[in-house]
Short mmCIF file of C-alpha atoms in Angstrom, two decimals:
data_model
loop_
_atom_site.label_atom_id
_atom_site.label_comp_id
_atom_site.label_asym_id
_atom_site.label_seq_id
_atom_site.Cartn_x
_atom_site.Cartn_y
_atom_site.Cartn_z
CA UNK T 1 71.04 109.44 98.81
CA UNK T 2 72.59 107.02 101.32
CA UNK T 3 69.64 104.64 103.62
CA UNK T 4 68.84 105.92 107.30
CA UNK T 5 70.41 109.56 108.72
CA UNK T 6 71.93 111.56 107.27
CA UNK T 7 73.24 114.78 109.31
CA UNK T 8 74.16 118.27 107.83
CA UNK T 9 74.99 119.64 111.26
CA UNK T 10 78.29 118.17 111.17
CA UNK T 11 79.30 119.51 114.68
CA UNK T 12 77.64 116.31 116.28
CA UNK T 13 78.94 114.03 113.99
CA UNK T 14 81.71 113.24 116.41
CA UNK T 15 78.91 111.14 118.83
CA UNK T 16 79.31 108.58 116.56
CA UNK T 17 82.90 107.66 117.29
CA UNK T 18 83.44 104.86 119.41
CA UNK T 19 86.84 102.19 118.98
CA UNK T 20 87.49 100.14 117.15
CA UNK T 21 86.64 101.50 113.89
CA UNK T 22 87.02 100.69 110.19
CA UNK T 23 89.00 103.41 107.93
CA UNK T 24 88.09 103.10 104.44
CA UNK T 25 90.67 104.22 101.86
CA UNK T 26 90.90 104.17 98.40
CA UNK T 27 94.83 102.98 96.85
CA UNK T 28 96.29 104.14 93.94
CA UNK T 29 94.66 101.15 91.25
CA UNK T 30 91.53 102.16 90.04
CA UNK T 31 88.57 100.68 91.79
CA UNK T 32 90.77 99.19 94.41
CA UNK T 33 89.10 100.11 97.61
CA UNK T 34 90.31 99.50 101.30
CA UNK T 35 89.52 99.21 105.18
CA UNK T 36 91.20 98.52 108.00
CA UNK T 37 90.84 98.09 111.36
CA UNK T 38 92.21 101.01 113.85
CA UNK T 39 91.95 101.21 117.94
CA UNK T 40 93.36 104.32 118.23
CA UNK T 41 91.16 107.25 117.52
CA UNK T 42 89.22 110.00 118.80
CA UNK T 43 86.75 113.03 118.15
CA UNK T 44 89.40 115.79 118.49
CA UNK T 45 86.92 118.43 117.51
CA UNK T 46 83.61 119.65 116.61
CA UNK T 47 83.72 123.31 115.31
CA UNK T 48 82.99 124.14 112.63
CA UNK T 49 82.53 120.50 112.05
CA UNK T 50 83.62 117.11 113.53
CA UNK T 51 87.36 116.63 113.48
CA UNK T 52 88.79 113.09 114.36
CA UNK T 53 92.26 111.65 115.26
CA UNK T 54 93.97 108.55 114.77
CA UNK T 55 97.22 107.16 115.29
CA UNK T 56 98.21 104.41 112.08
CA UNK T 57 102.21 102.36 111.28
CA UNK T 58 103.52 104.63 107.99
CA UNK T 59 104.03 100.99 106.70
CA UNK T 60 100.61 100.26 106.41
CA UNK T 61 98.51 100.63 102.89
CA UNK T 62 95.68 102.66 105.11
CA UNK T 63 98.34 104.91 105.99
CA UNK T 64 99.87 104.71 102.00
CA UNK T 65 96.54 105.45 100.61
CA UNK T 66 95.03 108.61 103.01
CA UNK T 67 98.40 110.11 102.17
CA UNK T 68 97.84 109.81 98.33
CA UNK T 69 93.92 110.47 98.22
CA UNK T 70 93.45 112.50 101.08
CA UNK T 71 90.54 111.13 102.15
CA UNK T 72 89.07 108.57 104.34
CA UNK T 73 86.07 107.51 105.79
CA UNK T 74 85.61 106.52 109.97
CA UNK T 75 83.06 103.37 110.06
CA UNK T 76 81.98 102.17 112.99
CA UNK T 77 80.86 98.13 113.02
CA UNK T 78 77.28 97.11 114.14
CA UNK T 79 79.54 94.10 115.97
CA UNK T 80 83.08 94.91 117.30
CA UNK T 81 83.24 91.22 117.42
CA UNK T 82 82.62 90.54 114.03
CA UNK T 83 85.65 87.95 112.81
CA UNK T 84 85.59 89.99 109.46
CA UNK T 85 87.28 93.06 111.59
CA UNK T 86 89.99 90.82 112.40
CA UNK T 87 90.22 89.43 108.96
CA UNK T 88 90.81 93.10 107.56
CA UNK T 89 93.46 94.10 109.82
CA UNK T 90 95.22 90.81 109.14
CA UNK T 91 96.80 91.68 105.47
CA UNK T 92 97.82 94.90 104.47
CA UNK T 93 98.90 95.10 100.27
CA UNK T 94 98.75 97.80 97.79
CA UNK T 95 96.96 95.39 95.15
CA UNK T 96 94.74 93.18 97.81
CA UNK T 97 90.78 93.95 97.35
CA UNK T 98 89.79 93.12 101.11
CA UNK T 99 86.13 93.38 100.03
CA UNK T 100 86.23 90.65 97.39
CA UNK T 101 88.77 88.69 99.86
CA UNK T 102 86.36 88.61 102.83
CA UNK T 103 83.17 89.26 100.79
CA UNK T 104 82.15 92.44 101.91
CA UNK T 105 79.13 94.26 99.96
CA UNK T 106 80.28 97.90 99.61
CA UNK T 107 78.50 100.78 98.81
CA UNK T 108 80.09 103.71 96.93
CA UNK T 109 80.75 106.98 99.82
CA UNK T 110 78.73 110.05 98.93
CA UNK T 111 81.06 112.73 98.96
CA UNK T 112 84.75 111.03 98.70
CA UNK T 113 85.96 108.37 96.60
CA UNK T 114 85.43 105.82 99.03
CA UNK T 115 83.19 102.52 99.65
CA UNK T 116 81.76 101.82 102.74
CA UNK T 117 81.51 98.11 103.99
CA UNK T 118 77.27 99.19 104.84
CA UNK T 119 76.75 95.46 105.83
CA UNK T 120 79.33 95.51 108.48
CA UNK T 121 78.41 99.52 110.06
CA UNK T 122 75.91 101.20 111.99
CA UNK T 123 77.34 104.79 110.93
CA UNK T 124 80.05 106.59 109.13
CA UNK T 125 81.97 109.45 108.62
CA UNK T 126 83.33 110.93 105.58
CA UNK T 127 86.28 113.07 106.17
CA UNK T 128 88.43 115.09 104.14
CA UNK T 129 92.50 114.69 105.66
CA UNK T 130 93.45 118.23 107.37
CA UNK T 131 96.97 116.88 108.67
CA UNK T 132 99.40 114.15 109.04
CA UNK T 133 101.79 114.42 111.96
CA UNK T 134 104.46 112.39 112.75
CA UNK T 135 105.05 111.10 116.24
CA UNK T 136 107.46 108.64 117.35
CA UNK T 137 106.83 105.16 115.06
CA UNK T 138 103.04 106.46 113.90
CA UNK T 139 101.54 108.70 111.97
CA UNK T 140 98.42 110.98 113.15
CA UNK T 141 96.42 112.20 110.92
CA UNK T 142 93.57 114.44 111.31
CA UNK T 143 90.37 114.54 109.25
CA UNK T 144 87.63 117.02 108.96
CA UNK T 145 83.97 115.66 108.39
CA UNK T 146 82.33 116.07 104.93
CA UNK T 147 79.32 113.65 105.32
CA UNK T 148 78.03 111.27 107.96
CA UNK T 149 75.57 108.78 108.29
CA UNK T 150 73.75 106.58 110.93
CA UNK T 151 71.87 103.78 109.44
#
């Protein structure tokens, strides 16, 4: 069991999105775990569950990896500020390990095969990837809460 709250009424998980966030992926090398920086995004929904939306460059691993796992987790940093934030956002590689780069503890997600950067969050959602729609230059992609958590 993950520290702090933990909500099964996952129609008011959707409070806890504010920008910017971190998305946590997972690429395609085992144990090679990823997060990433994103402005754009937004609850979109929240029945049954939480639904959220955000916009990400196809070019991008983030974008690579929710694709291939379909999966991702919304985190939202204690300190928007934070220069690690900036850091993450700054390199974007299949085989880069962003936690070990920036030293970031993770902890392992509890119901997708994510890590969360816990030192760097006050809450996070696990979401399951409903849709990908291309618009213009960006993909949206649209993710359905499995878990969330509020330290």
């Amino acid at each position: 069991m993950q520290s702090g709250f933990q909500t099964d009424d996952l129609t008011d998980a959707y409070k806890l999105v504010v920008p910017p966030v971190l998305i946590a992926t997972k690429g395609d090398m085992e144990k090679l775990y990823d997060i990433t920086p994103i402005g754009w995004i937004m609850p979109m929904d929240y029945e049954p569950v939480t639904k959220v939306i955000f916009s990400c460059d196809p070019a991008h691993q983030c974008d690579v990896n929710i694709k291939r796992s379909r999966e991702f987790a919304v985190c939202l940093p204690l300190d928007i500020n934070d220069p690690v934030i900036e850091k993450c956002g700054s390199v974007s590689s299949a085989d880069i390990d962003k936690f070990a780069r920036f030293g970031i503890t993770g902890k392992k997600a509890e119901k997708t095969d994510l890590m969360i950067p816990v030192e760097l969050v006050s809450s996070w959602i696990e979401c399951r990837l409903v849709r990908v729609i291309r618009e213009g230059s960006v993909d949206l992609f649209i993710g359905e809460a499995a878990a969330a958590f509020k330290k």
